[in-house]
PDB file of C-alpha atoms in Angstrom:
ATOM      1  CA  MET G   1      12.171 -40.864  39.326  1.00 42.00           C
ATOM      2  CA  ASN G   2      11.115 -38.747  36.348  1.00 68.00           C
ATOM      3  CA  VAL G   3       7.979 -36.682  36.853  1.00 83.00           C
ATOM      4  CA  ILE G   4       5.325 -37.205  34.178  1.00 93.00           C
ATOM      5  CA  PRO G   5       4.775 -33.737  32.670  1.00 94.00           C
ATOM      6  CA  SER G   6       1.443 -31.978  32.502  1.00 95.00           C
ATOM      7  CA  ALA G   7      -0.279 -31.896  29.125  1.00 96.00           C
ATOM      8  CA  ASN G   8      -0.292 -28.107  29.453  1.00 96.00           C
ATOM      9  CA  GLN G   9       3.517 -28.085  29.373  1.00 96.00           C
ATOM     10  CA  LEU G  10       3.556 -29.353  25.795  1.00 97.00           C
ATOM     11  CA  GLY G  11       2.583 -26.163  23.992  1.00 96.00           C
ATOM     12  CA  ALA G  12       3.463 -26.477  20.306  1.00 97.00           C
ATOM     13  CA  THR G  13       4.934 -29.968  19.928  1.00 97.00           C
ATOM     14  CA  LEU G  14       7.319 -29.862  16.987  1.00 97.00           C
ATOM     15  CA  TYR G  15       7.768 -33.091  15.048  1.00 96.00           C
ATOM     16  CA  MET G  16      11.112 -33.690  13.345  1.00 95.00           C
ATOM     17  CA  PRO G  17      12.707 -36.731  11.711  1.00 96.00           C
ATOM     18  CA  ALA G  18      15.262 -38.581  13.809  1.00 96.00           C
ATOM     19  CA  THR G  19      17.679 -38.234  10.874  1.00 96.00           C
ATOM     20  CA  ARG G  20      18.297 -34.533  11.612  1.00 96.00           C
ATOM     21  CA  GLN G  21      21.872 -33.618  12.439  1.00 95.00           C
ATOM     22  CA  ASP G  22      21.116 -30.563  14.589  1.00 95.00           C
ATOM     23  CA  ILE G  23      18.911 -32.138  17.280  1.00 96.00           C
ATOM     24  CA  VAL G  24      21.479 -31.606  20.042  1.00 96.00           C
ATOM     25  CA  ASP G  25      21.710 -27.894  19.167  1.00 95.00           C
ATOM     26  CA  ILE G  26      17.932 -27.626  19.206  1.00 95.00           C
ATOM     27  CA  VAL G  27      17.613 -29.222  22.636  1.00 95.00           C
ATOM     28  CA  LEU G  28      20.727 -27.933  24.401  1.00 93.00           C
ATOM     29  CA  ARG G  29      21.430 -24.612  22.700  1.00 92.00           C
ATOM     30  CA  ASN G  30      17.971 -23.160  22.131  1.00 89.00           C
ATOM     31  CA  LYS G  31      18.371 -23.225  18.344  1.00 93.00           C
ATOM     32  CA  ILE G  32      14.600 -22.988  17.913  1.00 94.00           C
ATOM     33  CA  VAL G  33      13.530 -20.153  20.197  1.00 92.00           C
ATOM     34  CA  GLY G  34      10.488 -20.812  22.353  1.00 93.00           C
ATOM     35  CA  LEU G  35      10.318 -24.552  21.704  1.00 96.00           C
ATOM     36  CA  ARG G  36       8.777 -26.380  24.660  1.00 96.00           C
ATOM     37  CA  SER G  37       8.395 -29.935  23.366  1.00 97.00           C
ATOM     38  CA  LEU G  38       9.573 -31.949  20.380  1.00 97.00           C
ATOM     39  CA  VAL G  39       9.105 -35.411  18.954  1.00 97.00           C
ATOM     40  CA  LEU G  40      12.003 -37.275  17.361  1.00 97.00           C
ATOM     41  CA  CYS G  41      10.139 -39.295  14.787  1.00 96.00           C
ATOM     42  CA  LEU G  42      11.062 -42.664  13.304  1.00 95.00           C
ATOM     43  CA  GLU G  43       7.702 -43.243  11.666  1.00 90.00           C
ATOM     44  CA  ASP G  44       6.122 -41.331   8.760  1.00 86.00           C
ATOM     45  CA  SER G  45       8.864 -38.705   8.460  1.00 88.00           C
ATOM     46  CA  VAL G  46      11.614 -41.298   7.868  1.00 92.00           C
ATOM     47  CA  SER G  47      11.774 -43.446   4.733  1.00 93.00           C
ATOM     48  CA  GLU G  48      12.261 -47.196   5.088  1.00 92.00           C
ATOM     49  CA  ARG G  49      15.793 -47.074   3.683  1.00 95.00           C
ATOM     50  CA  ASP G  50      16.858 -44.429   6.219  1.00 94.00           C
ATOM     51  CA  ILE G  51      15.673 -46.287   9.320  1.00 96.00           C
ATOM     52  CA  PRO G  52      19.053 -47.821  10.281  1.00 95.00           C
ATOM     53  CA  PHE G  53      20.734 -44.410  10.126  1.00 96.00           C
ATOM     54  CA  ALA G  54      17.831 -42.746  11.972  1.00 95.00           C
ATOM     55  CA  ILE G  55      18.015 -45.264  14.823  1.00 96.00           C
ATOM     56  CA  GLU G  56      21.773 -44.891  15.244  1.00 96.00           C
ATOM     57  CA  ASN G  57      21.548 -41.108  15.017  1.00 96.00           C
ATOM     58  CA  LEU G  58      18.793 -41.103  17.632  1.00 97.00           C
ATOM     59  CA  ARG G  59      20.751 -43.334  20.001  1.00 96.00           C
ATOM     60  CA  SER G  60      23.771 -41.029  19.690  1.00 96.00           C
ATOM     61  CA  VAL G  61      21.657 -37.920  20.288  1.00 96.00           C
ATOM     62  CA  LEU G  62      19.967 -39.428  23.342  1.00 96.00           C
ATOM     63  CA  GLN G  63      23.311 -40.431  24.819  1.00 96.00           C
ATOM     64  CA  THR G  64      24.606 -36.871  24.374  1.00 96.00           C
ATOM     65  CA  LEU G  65      21.477 -35.422  25.978  1.00 95.00           C
ATOM     66  CA  ALA G  66      21.737 -37.851  28.888  1.00 94.00           C
ATOM     67  CA  GLU G  67      25.363 -36.934  29.490  1.00 93.00           C
ATOM     68  CA  ALA G  68      24.497 -33.213  29.399  1.00 90.00           C
ATOM     69  CA  GLY G  69      22.366 -33.852  32.455  1.00 77.00           C
ATOM     70  CA  ALA G  70      20.811 -30.530  33.437  1.00 64.00           C
ATOM     71  CA  ALA G  71      17.258 -29.591  32.560  1.00 62.00           C
ATOM     72  CA  VAL G  72      18.413 -26.130  31.470  1.00 61.00           C
ATOM     73  CA  ALA G  73      19.910 -25.530  28.034  1.00 56.00           C
ATOM     74  CA  ASP G  74      23.296 -23.868  27.540  1.00 61.00           C
ATOM     75  CA  SER G  75      21.433 -20.638  26.751  1.00 60.00           C
ATOM     76  CA  GLY G  76      19.879 -20.600  30.220  1.00 65.00           C
ATOM     77  CA  HIS G  77      16.410 -21.454  28.880  1.00 74.00           C
ATOM     78  CA  PRO G  78      14.562 -24.580  30.038  1.00 86.00           C
ATOM     79  CA  ARG G  79      15.219 -27.525  27.757  1.00 92.00           C
ATOM     80  CA  PRO G  80      12.246 -28.664  25.677  1.00 95.00           C
ATOM     81  CA  LEU G  81      10.556 -31.911  26.604  1.00 96.00           C
ATOM     82  CA  VAL G  82      11.858 -34.686  24.346  1.00 97.00           C
ATOM     83  CA  PHE G  83       9.638 -37.500  23.094  1.00 98.00           C
ATOM     84  CA  ILE G  84      10.444 -40.346  20.733  1.00 97.00           C
ATOM     85  CA  ARG G  85       8.083 -41.837  18.189  1.00 97.00           C
ATOM     86  CA  PRO G  86       9.063 -45.380  17.194  1.00 97.00           C
ATOM     87  CA  ARG G  87       7.718 -46.859  14.002  1.00 95.00           C
ATOM     88  CA  ASN G  88       6.034 -49.832  15.669  1.00 96.00           C
ATOM     89  CA  VAL G  89       6.034 -52.025  18.781  1.00 97.00           C
ATOM     90  CA  PRO G  90       9.225 -53.992  17.938  1.00 96.00           C
ATOM     91  CA  MET G  91      11.132 -50.752  17.336  1.00 96.00           C
ATOM     92  CA  GLY G  92       9.804 -49.324  20.595  1.00 97.00           C
ATOM     93  CA  ARG G  93      11.024 -52.387  22.458  1.00 97.00           C
ATOM     94  CA  TYR G  94      14.437 -52.167  20.776  1.00 96.00           C
ATOM     95  CA  LEU G  95      14.887 -48.493  21.701  1.00 96.00           C
ATOM     96  CA  VAL G  96      13.856 -49.026  25.316  1.00 96.00           C
ATOM     97  CA  ASN G  97      16.298 -51.919  25.592  1.00 95.00           C
ATOM     98  CA  THR G  98      19.277 -50.346  23.818  1.00 95.00           C
ATOM     99  CA  ALA G  99      19.104 -46.533  24.045  1.00 96.00           C
ATOM    100  CA  ASN G 100      19.756 -44.237  27.010  1.00 96.00           C
ATOM    101  CA  LEU G 101      16.307 -42.722  27.542  1.00 96.00           C
ATOM    102  CA  SER G 102      17.062 -40.810  30.758  1.00 94.00           C
ATOM    103  CA  ALA G 103      16.631 -37.472  28.921  1.00 95.00           C
ATOM    104  CA  VAL G 104      13.331 -38.560  27.322  1.00 96.00           C
ATOM    105  CA  ALA G 105       9.987 -37.499  28.779  1.00 96.00           C
ATOM    106  CA  GLY G 106       7.927 -40.112  27.013  1.00 97.00           C
ATOM    107  CA  VAL G 107       7.032 -42.202  23.991  1.00 98.00           C
ATOM    108  CA  ILE G 108       4.498 -41.445  21.253  1.00 97.00           C
ATOM    109  CA  LEU G 109       2.620 -44.692  20.591  1.00 98.00           C
ATOM    110  CA  PRO G 110       1.723 -44.807  16.870  1.00 96.00           C
ATOM    111  CA  LYS G 111      -1.419 -46.465  15.498  1.00 96.00           C
ATOM    112  CA  PHE G 112      -2.570 -47.096  19.063  1.00 97.00           C
ATOM    113  CA  THR G 113      -5.496 -49.466  19.581  1.00 96.00           C
ATOM    114  CA  HIS G 114      -7.171 -51.495  22.303  1.00 93.00           C
ATOM    115  CA  THR G 115      -5.244 -54.520  20.994  1.00 95.00           C
ATOM    116  CA  SER G 116      -1.799 -52.891  21.108  1.00 96.00           C
ATOM    117  CA  LEU G 117      -2.219 -51.564  24.664  1.00 97.00           C
ATOM    118  CA  SER G 118      -0.856 -54.684  26.349  1.00 97.00           C
ATOM    119  CA  GLU G 119       2.196 -54.802  24.076  1.00 97.00           C
ATOM    120  CA  TRP G 120       3.047 -51.157  24.659  1.00 98.00           C
ATOM    121  CA  TRP G 121       2.490 -51.412  28.400  1.00 98.00           C
ATOM    122  CA  ASP G 122       4.819 -54.410  28.560  1.00 97.00           C
ATOM    123  CA  ILE G 123       7.505 -52.148  27.055  1.00 97.00           C
ATOM    124  CA  ILE G 124       6.781 -48.932  28.975  1.00 97.00           C
ATOM    125  CA  SER G 125       5.847 -50.201  32.442  1.00 97.00           C
ATOM    126  CA  PRO G 126       9.427 -51.080  33.590  1.00 96.00           C
ATOM    127  CA  THR G 127      10.591 -47.562  32.638  1.00 96.00           C
ATOM    128  CA  GLN G 128       9.845 -44.090  33.987  1.00 94.00           C
ATOM    129  CA  LEU G 129       8.523 -42.838  30.656  1.00 97.00           C
ATOM    130  CA  GLY G 130       5.256 -41.069  29.976  1.00 97.00           C
ATOM    131  CA  MET G 131       2.927 -42.168  27.186  1.00 98.00           C
ATOM    132  CA  MET G 132       1.105 -40.322  24.434  1.00 98.00           C
ATOM    133  CA  PRO G 133      -1.008 -42.808  22.453  1.00 98.00           C
ATOM    134  CA  THR G 134      -1.902 -41.615  18.945  1.00 98.00           C
ATOM    135  CA  LEU G 135      -5.459 -42.154  17.724  1.00 98.00           C
ATOM    136  CA  GLU G 136      -5.022 -42.623  13.969  1.00 97.00           C
ATOM    137  CA  THR G 137      -6.503 -45.976  12.922  1.00 97.00           C
ATOM    138  CA  GLU G 138      -9.769 -46.977  11.279  1.00 97.00           C
ATOM    139  CA  GLU G 139     -11.443 -47.783  14.588  1.00 97.00           C
ATOM    140  CA  VAL G 140     -11.159 -44.132  15.665  1.00 98.00           C
ATOM    141  CA  PHE G 141     -14.241 -43.432  13.529  1.00 97.00           C
ATOM    142  CA  ASP G 142     -16.288 -45.887  15.623  1.00 97.00           C
ATOM    143  CA  VAL G 143     -17.668 -44.275  18.769  1.00 98.00           C
ATOM    144  CA  GLN G 144     -18.316 -47.655  20.418  1.00 97.00           C
ATOM    145  CA  ARG G 145     -14.696 -48.767  19.901  1.00 97.00           C
ATOM    146  CA  MET G 146     -13.443 -45.457  21.256  1.00 98.00           C
ATOM    147  CA  THR G 147     -15.704 -45.751  24.288  1.00 98.00           C
ATOM    148  CA  GLN G 148     -14.333 -49.243  24.967  1.00 97.00           C
ATOM    149  CA  LEU G 149     -10.769 -47.939  24.625  1.00 98.00           C
ATOM    150  CA  ALA G 150     -11.396 -44.968  26.913  1.00 98.00           C
ATOM    151  CA  ASP G 151     -12.953 -47.188  29.576  1.00 98.00           C
ATOM    152  CA  LYS G 152     -10.051 -49.604  29.331  1.00 97.00           C
ATOM    153  CA  LEU G 153      -7.462 -46.833  29.690  1.00 98.00           C
ATOM    154  CA  LYS G 154      -9.310 -45.278  32.609  1.00 97.00           C
ATOM    155  CA  SER G 155      -9.012 -48.454  34.684  1.00 97.00           C
ATOM    156  CA  HIS G 156      -5.618 -49.611  33.404  1.00 97.00           C
ATOM    157  CA  PRO G 157      -2.347 -49.141  35.375  1.00 97.00           C
ATOM    158  CA  CYS G 158      -1.025 -47.056  32.467  1.00 97.00           C
ATOM    159  CA  ARG G 159      -3.519 -44.301  33.313  1.00 97.00           C
ATOM    160  CA  GLU G 160      -1.006 -42.394  35.460  1.00 96.00           C
ATOM    161  CA  ARG G 161       1.536 -42.426  32.627  1.00 97.00           C
ATOM    162  CA  ILE G 162      -0.737 -40.984  29.943  1.00 98.00           C
ATOM    163  CA  ILE G 163       0.083 -37.309  29.401  1.00 98.00           C
ATOM    164  CA  ALA G 164      -2.442 -36.881  26.603  1.00 98.00           C
ATOM    165  CA  LEU G 165      -3.818 -38.720  23.617  1.00 98.00           C
ATOM    166  CA  ARG G 166      -2.806 -37.325  20.243  1.00 98.00           C
ATOM    167  CA  ILE G 167      -5.284 -37.070  17.366  1.00 97.00           C
ATOM    168  CA  GLY G 168      -3.584 -38.125  14.123  1.00 95.00           C
ATOM    169  CA  GLY G 169      -5.497 -35.848  11.788  1.00 94.00           C
ATOM    170  CA  ASN G 170      -3.599 -36.553   8.573  1.00 93.00           C
ATOM    171  CA  ASP G 171      -3.645 -40.328   9.054  1.00 95.00           C
ATOM    172  CA  LEU G 172      -7.368 -40.251   9.740  1.00 96.00           C
ATOM    173  CA  MET G 173      -8.011 -38.120   6.662  1.00 95.00           C
ATOM    174  CA  ASN G 174      -5.933 -40.559   4.607  1.00 95.00           C
ATOM    175  CA  LEU G 175      -8.172 -43.418   5.721  1.00 96.00           C
ATOM    176  CA  ILE G 176     -11.128 -41.702   4.040  1.00 96.00           C
ATOM    177  CA  SER G 177      -9.039 -40.737   0.979  1.00 96.00           C
ATOM    178  CA  MET G 178      -9.088 -37.036   1.795  1.00 94.00           C
ATOM    179  CA  ARG G 179      -6.738 -34.161   2.407  1.00 92.00           C
ATOM    180  CA  ARG G 180      -7.858 -30.990   4.114  1.00 88.00           C
ATOM    181  CA  PRO G 181      -8.580 -28.149   1.609  1.00 89.00           C
ATOM    182  CA  ARG G 182      -6.136 -25.246   1.762  1.00 91.00           C
ATOM    183  CA  ASP G 183      -8.700 -22.696   2.918  1.00 92.00           C
ATOM    184  CA  PHE G 184     -10.656 -24.720   5.480  1.00 94.00           C
ATOM    185  CA  THR G 185      -9.923 -25.859   9.007  1.00 95.00           C
ATOM    186  CA  LEU G 186     -10.134 -29.513  10.000  1.00 94.00           C
ATOM    187  CA  TYR G 187     -13.421 -28.693  11.695  1.00 96.00           C
ATOM    188  CA  ASP G 188     -15.043 -27.811   8.356  1.00 95.00           C
ATOM    189  CA  GLY G 189     -14.882 -31.428   7.144  1.00 93.00           C
ATOM    190  CA  PRO G 190     -15.353 -34.953   8.524  1.00 94.00           C
ATOM    191  CA  MET G 191     -12.704 -34.424  11.186  1.00 95.00           C
ATOM    192  CA  GLY G 192     -15.032 -31.950  12.856  1.00 96.00           C
ATOM    193  CA  TYR G 193     -17.269 -34.858  13.870  1.00 96.00           C
ATOM    194  CA  VAL G 194     -14.299 -37.030  14.871  1.00 97.00           C
ATOM    195  CA  ILE G 195     -12.787 -34.381  17.151  1.00 97.00           C
ATOM    196  CA  LYS G 196     -16.125 -33.644  18.809  1.00 97.00           C
ATOM    197  CA  MET G 197     -16.708 -37.359  19.386  1.00 98.00           C
ATOM    198  CA  LEU G 198     -13.221 -37.983  20.793  1.00 98.00           C
ATOM    199  CA  VAL G 199     -13.459 -35.011  23.157  1.00 97.00           C
ATOM    200  CA  SER G 200     -16.841 -36.230  24.389  1.00 97.00           C
ATOM    201  CA  VAL G 201     -15.624 -39.798  24.909  1.00 98.00           C
ATOM    202  CA  PHE G 202     -12.139 -39.205  26.345  1.00 98.00           C
ATOM    203  CA  GLY G 203     -12.661 -35.772  27.917  1.00 96.00           C
ATOM    204  CA  SER G 204     -15.578 -37.069  29.967  1.00 96.00           C
ATOM    205  CA  ARG G 205     -13.141 -39.612  31.421  1.00 97.00           C
ATOM    206  CA  ASN G 206     -10.682 -36.860  32.294  1.00 95.00           C
ATOM    207  CA  PHE G 207      -8.146 -37.485  29.513  1.00 97.00           C
ATOM    208  CA  TYR G 208      -6.474 -34.668  27.603  1.00 97.00           C
ATOM    209  CA  LEU G 209      -6.404 -34.646  23.808  1.00 98.00           C
ATOM    210  CA  THR G 210      -3.926 -32.691  21.689  1.00 97.00           C
ATOM    211  CA  ALA G 211      -4.843 -30.886  18.481  1.00 97.00           C
ATOM    212  CA  PRO G 212      -3.791 -32.188  15.048  1.00 96.00           C
ATOM    213  CA  VAL G 213      -1.295 -30.438  12.814  1.00 95.00           C
ATOM    214  CA  CYS G 214      -2.185 -27.668  10.393  1.00 95.00           C
ATOM    215  CA  GLU G 215      -0.074 -28.726   7.407  1.00 93.00           C
ATOM    216  CA  HIS G 216      -0.600 -25.548   5.393  1.00 94.00           C
ATOM    217  CA  ILE G 217       2.513 -23.955   6.834  1.00 94.00           C
ATOM    218  CA  ASP G 218       2.341 -20.587   5.072  1.00 94.00           C
ATOM    219  CA  ASN G 219      -1.317 -19.931   5.883  1.00 95.00           C
ATOM    220  CA  LEU G 220      -0.943 -18.560   9.389  1.00 96.00           C
ATOM    221  CA  GLU G 221      -4.408 -17.020   9.252  1.00 96.00           C
ATOM    222  CA  LEU G 222      -5.862 -20.513   8.818  1.00 96.00           C
ATOM    223  CA  LEU G 223      -3.690 -21.764  11.681  1.00 97.00           C
ATOM    224  CA  GLU G 224      -4.997 -19.069  14.022  1.00 97.00           C
ATOM    225  CA  LYS G 225      -8.598 -19.769  13.021  1.00 97.00           C
ATOM    226  CA  GLU G 226      -8.060 -23.458  13.716  1.00 97.00           C
ATOM    227  CA  LEU G 227      -6.362 -22.740  17.044  1.00 97.00           C
ATOM    228  CA  ALA G 228      -9.448 -20.854  18.220  1.00 97.00           C
ATOM    229  CA  LEU G 229     -11.546 -23.901  17.346  1.00 97.00           C
ATOM    230  CA  ASP G 230      -9.053 -26.246  19.043  1.00 97.00           C
ATOM    231  CA  LEU G 231      -9.491 -24.354  22.288  1.00 96.00           C
ATOM    232  CA  ALA G 232     -13.257 -24.148  21.879  1.00 95.00           C
ATOM    233  CA  HIS G 233     -13.254 -27.956  21.685  1.00 96.00           C
ATOM    234  CA  GLY G 234     -11.106 -28.328  24.804  1.00 95.00           C
ATOM    235  CA  LEU G 235      -7.934 -29.568  23.091  1.00 97.00           C
ATOM    236  CA  ILE G 236      -4.575 -29.046  24.797  1.00 95.00           C
ATOM    237  CA  GLY G 237      -1.487 -28.030  22.815  1.00 95.00           C
ATOM    238  CA  LYS G 238      -1.049 -28.617  19.089  1.00 97.00           C
ATOM    239  CA  THR G 239       1.264 -30.557  16.815  1.00 96.00           C
ATOM    240  CA  ALA G 240       3.597 -28.290  14.836  1.00 96.00           C
ATOM    241  CA  ILE G 241       5.619 -29.175  11.748  1.00 94.00           C
ATOM    242  CA  HIS G 242       7.480 -25.887  11.240  1.00 95.00           C
ATOM    243  CA  PRO G 243       9.105 -23.412  13.660  1.00 96.00           C
ATOM    244  CA  THR G 244       7.034 -20.517  12.270  1.00 96.00           C
ATOM    245  CA  GLN G 245       3.944 -22.106  13.810  1.00 97.00           C
ATOM    246  CA  ILE G 246       5.301 -22.186  17.349  1.00 97.00           C
ATOM    247  CA  GLU G 247       4.803 -18.542  18.329  1.00 96.00           C
ATOM    248  CA  HIS G 248       1.232 -18.526  16.995  1.00 97.00           C
ATOM    249  CA  ILE G 249       0.328 -21.692  18.879  1.00 97.00           C
ATOM    250  CA  HIS G 250       1.813 -20.454  22.143  1.00 97.00           C
ATOM    251  CA  ARG G 251       0.078 -17.099  21.882  1.00 96.00           C
ATOM    252  CA  ALA G 252      -3.264 -18.815  21.288  1.00 96.00           C
ATOM    253  CA  LEU G 253      -2.757 -21.047  24.345  1.00 97.00           C
ATOM    254  CA  MET G 254      -2.426 -18.063  26.659  1.00 96.00           C
ATOM    255  CA  VAL G 255      -5.422 -17.573  28.945  1.00 96.00           C
ATOM    256  CA  THR G 256      -7.520 -14.444  28.604  1.00 94.00           C
ATOM    257  CA  ALA G 257      -7.773 -12.135  31.596  1.00 93.00           C
ATOM    258  CA  ARG G 258     -11.555 -12.625  31.579  1.00 92.00           C
ATOM    259  CA  ASP G 259     -11.316 -16.423  31.817  1.00 93.00           C
ATOM    260  CA  TYR G 260      -8.557 -16.230  34.411  1.00 94.00           C
ATOM    261  CA  ASP G 261     -10.585 -13.931  36.663  1.00 92.00           C
ATOM    262  CA  ASP G 262     -13.711 -16.065  36.291  1.00 92.00           C
ATOM    263  CA  ALA G 263     -11.729 -19.193  37.162  1.00 93.00           C
ATOM    264  CA  LEU G 264     -10.377 -17.602  40.325  1.00 93.00           C
ATOM    265  CA  HIS G 265     -13.823 -16.429  41.397  1.00 90.00           C
ATOM    266  CA  ILE G 266     -15.320 -19.877  40.776  1.00 91.00           C
ATOM    267  CA  LEU G 267     -12.637 -21.656  42.795  1.00 91.00           C
ATOM    268  CA  ASN G 268     -12.705 -19.171  45.671  1.00 91.00           C
ATOM    269  CA  SER G 269     -16.429 -18.423  45.917  1.00 87.00           C
ATOM    270  CA  ASN G 270     -18.757 -19.652  48.668  1.00 85.00           C
ATOM    271  CA  GLN G 271     -21.800 -18.886  46.491  1.00 86.00           C
ATOM    272  CA  ALA G 272     -23.696 -21.611  44.640  1.00 86.00           C
ATOM    273  CA  VAL G 273     -24.182 -19.328  41.647  1.00 85.00           C
ATOM    274  CA  PHE G 274     -23.199 -15.748  40.859  1.00 81.00           C
ATOM    275  CA  LYS G 275     -22.787 -13.307  37.993  1.00 81.00           C
ATOM    276  CA  SER G 276     -19.302 -12.384  36.789  1.00 81.00           C
ATOM    277  CA  GLN G 277     -18.427 -10.201  33.811  1.00 83.00           C
ATOM    278  CA  GLY G 278     -21.894 -10.572  32.361  1.00 84.00           C
ATOM    279  CA  ALA G 279     -22.099 -14.371  32.634  1.00 87.00           C
ATOM    280  CA  MET G 280     -23.410 -16.913  35.117  1.00 89.00           C
ATOM    281  CA  CYS G 281     -20.780 -18.733  37.140  1.00 85.00           C
ATOM    282  CA  GLU G 282     -21.767 -21.935  38.904  1.00 88.00           C
ATOM    283  CA  PRO G 283     -18.916 -23.641  40.820  1.00 86.00           C
ATOM    284  CA  ALA G 284     -20.681 -27.015  40.849  1.00 88.00           C
ATOM    285  CA  THR G 285     -20.601 -27.208  37.037  1.00 88.00           C
ATOM    286  CA  HIS G 286     -17.652 -24.932  36.205  1.00 90.00           C
ATOM    287  CA  TRP G 287     -15.120 -26.261  38.731  1.00 88.00           C
ATOM    288  CA  ARG G 288     -13.192 -28.550  36.353  1.00 92.00           C
ATOM    289  CA  TRP G 289     -13.095 -25.837  33.709  1.00 91.00           C
ATOM    290  CA  ALA G 290     -11.686 -23.379  36.249  1.00 92.00           C
ATOM    291  CA  VAL G 291      -8.952 -25.785  37.410  1.00 94.00           C
ATOM    292  CA  ASN G 292      -7.957 -26.369  33.794  1.00 94.00           C
ATOM    293  CA  ILE G 293      -7.829 -22.625  33.105  1.00 95.00           C
ATOM    294  CA  LEU G 294      -5.425 -22.045  35.996  1.00 96.00           C
ATOM    295  CA  GLU G 295      -3.331 -25.028  34.932  1.00 95.00           C
ATOM    296  CA  ARG G 296      -3.164 -23.616  31.412  1.00 95.00           C
ATOM    297  CA  ALA G 297      -2.241 -20.179  32.719  1.00 96.00           C
ATOM    298  CA  LYS G 298       0.516 -21.685  34.853  1.00 96.00           C
ATOM    299  CA  TYR G 299       2.363 -22.960  31.778  1.00 95.00           C
ATOM    300  CA  ASN G 300       1.131 -20.674  28.995  1.00 95.00           C
ATOM    301  CA  GLY G 301       0.660 -17.358  30.778  1.00 95.00           C
ATOM    302  CA  ILE G 302      -2.051 -14.717  30.668  1.00 95.00           C
ATOM    303  CA  ARG G 303      -2.691 -12.252  27.868  1.00 86.00           C
ATOM    304  CA  PRO G 304      -0.643  -9.039  28.396  1.00 73.00           C
ATOM    305  CA  GLU G 305      -3.567  -6.915  29.558  1.00 65.00           C
ATOM    306  CA  ALA G 306      -3.765  -9.012  32.741  1.00 43.00           C
ATOM    307  CA  GLU G 307      -0.046  -9.086  33.556  1.00 48.00           C
ATOM    308  CA  GLN G 308      -0.350  -6.397  36.215  1.00 43.00           C
ATOM    309  CA  ASN G 309      -2.676  -8.621  38.258  1.00 47.00           C
ATOM    310  CA  THR G 310      -0.864 -11.927  37.782  1.00 43.00           C
ATOM    311  CA  LYS G 311       1.181 -11.958  40.993  1.00 42.00           C
ATOM    312  CA  THR G 312      -1.816 -11.121  43.147  1.00 39.00           C
ATOM    313  CA  HIS G 313      -4.022 -13.731  41.521  1.00 45.00           C
ATOM    314  CA  LEU G 314      -1.504 -16.533  41.747  1.00 42.00           C
ATOM    315  CA  THR G 315      -1.525 -16.281  45.535  1.00 37.00           C
ATOM    316  CA  CYS G 316      -5.288 -16.766  45.710  1.00 44.00           C
ATOM    317  CA  PHE G 317      -5.482 -20.355  44.561  1.00 44.00           C
ATOM    318  CA  ARG G 318      -2.778 -22.962  44.349  1.00 40.00           C
ATOM    319  CA  ILE G 319      -2.982 -26.097  42.206  1.00 42.00           C
ATOM    320  CA  ALA G 320      -1.925 -29.202  44.105  1.00 37.00           C
TER     321      ALA G 320
END
């Protein structure tokens, strides 16, 4: 049985249209260096007239990946996690019924709502696929509707399949007739409220949320500023739309030596409260943060200044 991946394994999740002709090279031959997860998209990135070709191309690609078998690319690097993003529920059902999905880690569920949950679960439950519902509809702006959805997901059998929920930043901005300004992060506009609300609602129920895309590809300074805010809001990973963004996202996801050391002390301490590196540490209230820091470090690494201590620290606490 496939193992549902950790949200921290995602890193920069690169979206690409399912019409691309080089997908096999990207997955099997490390064509995009450092790529850890990708989404083969049949939704917004594919025009209506190209859907038949995109579906057939995707089915062919997935068959080739399934036949390749191993989880390691020809280059010797681990293969990136592969996700598919169908256009809607009927297309999702068709792909599950007709395509070889053995090389697929999960399905991105577009325009996900409380209403569509039962339809998607009917499709996904007989498989071994993970789920990443995308929050990108009008009801996302309603905290009561989001609370109802989070409570439903928490008690639903699909809970163990949900890797993370994805925040569809551009779709949400479109609903309020806006596009992010070129020199401002998403947090400087209405999406700042939305992200804070979603983290409060879903994070308090122990769900991970991924960070929306930064569509201003050439403004890497803006990307790095936004990444710092993503992490400050507790988001995991980030959608990428261009390979140049990948290295910056992965570097930002690395854990600082200071946070790593604090996390270890919190998880190993017998004290109710203590001072570490100029700050109060209280295991009773910082425990979940510390576990998440070590989980993040496991997949994203520690900033170079702490590399000399990594081997020693990793033996001190082991994540189950």
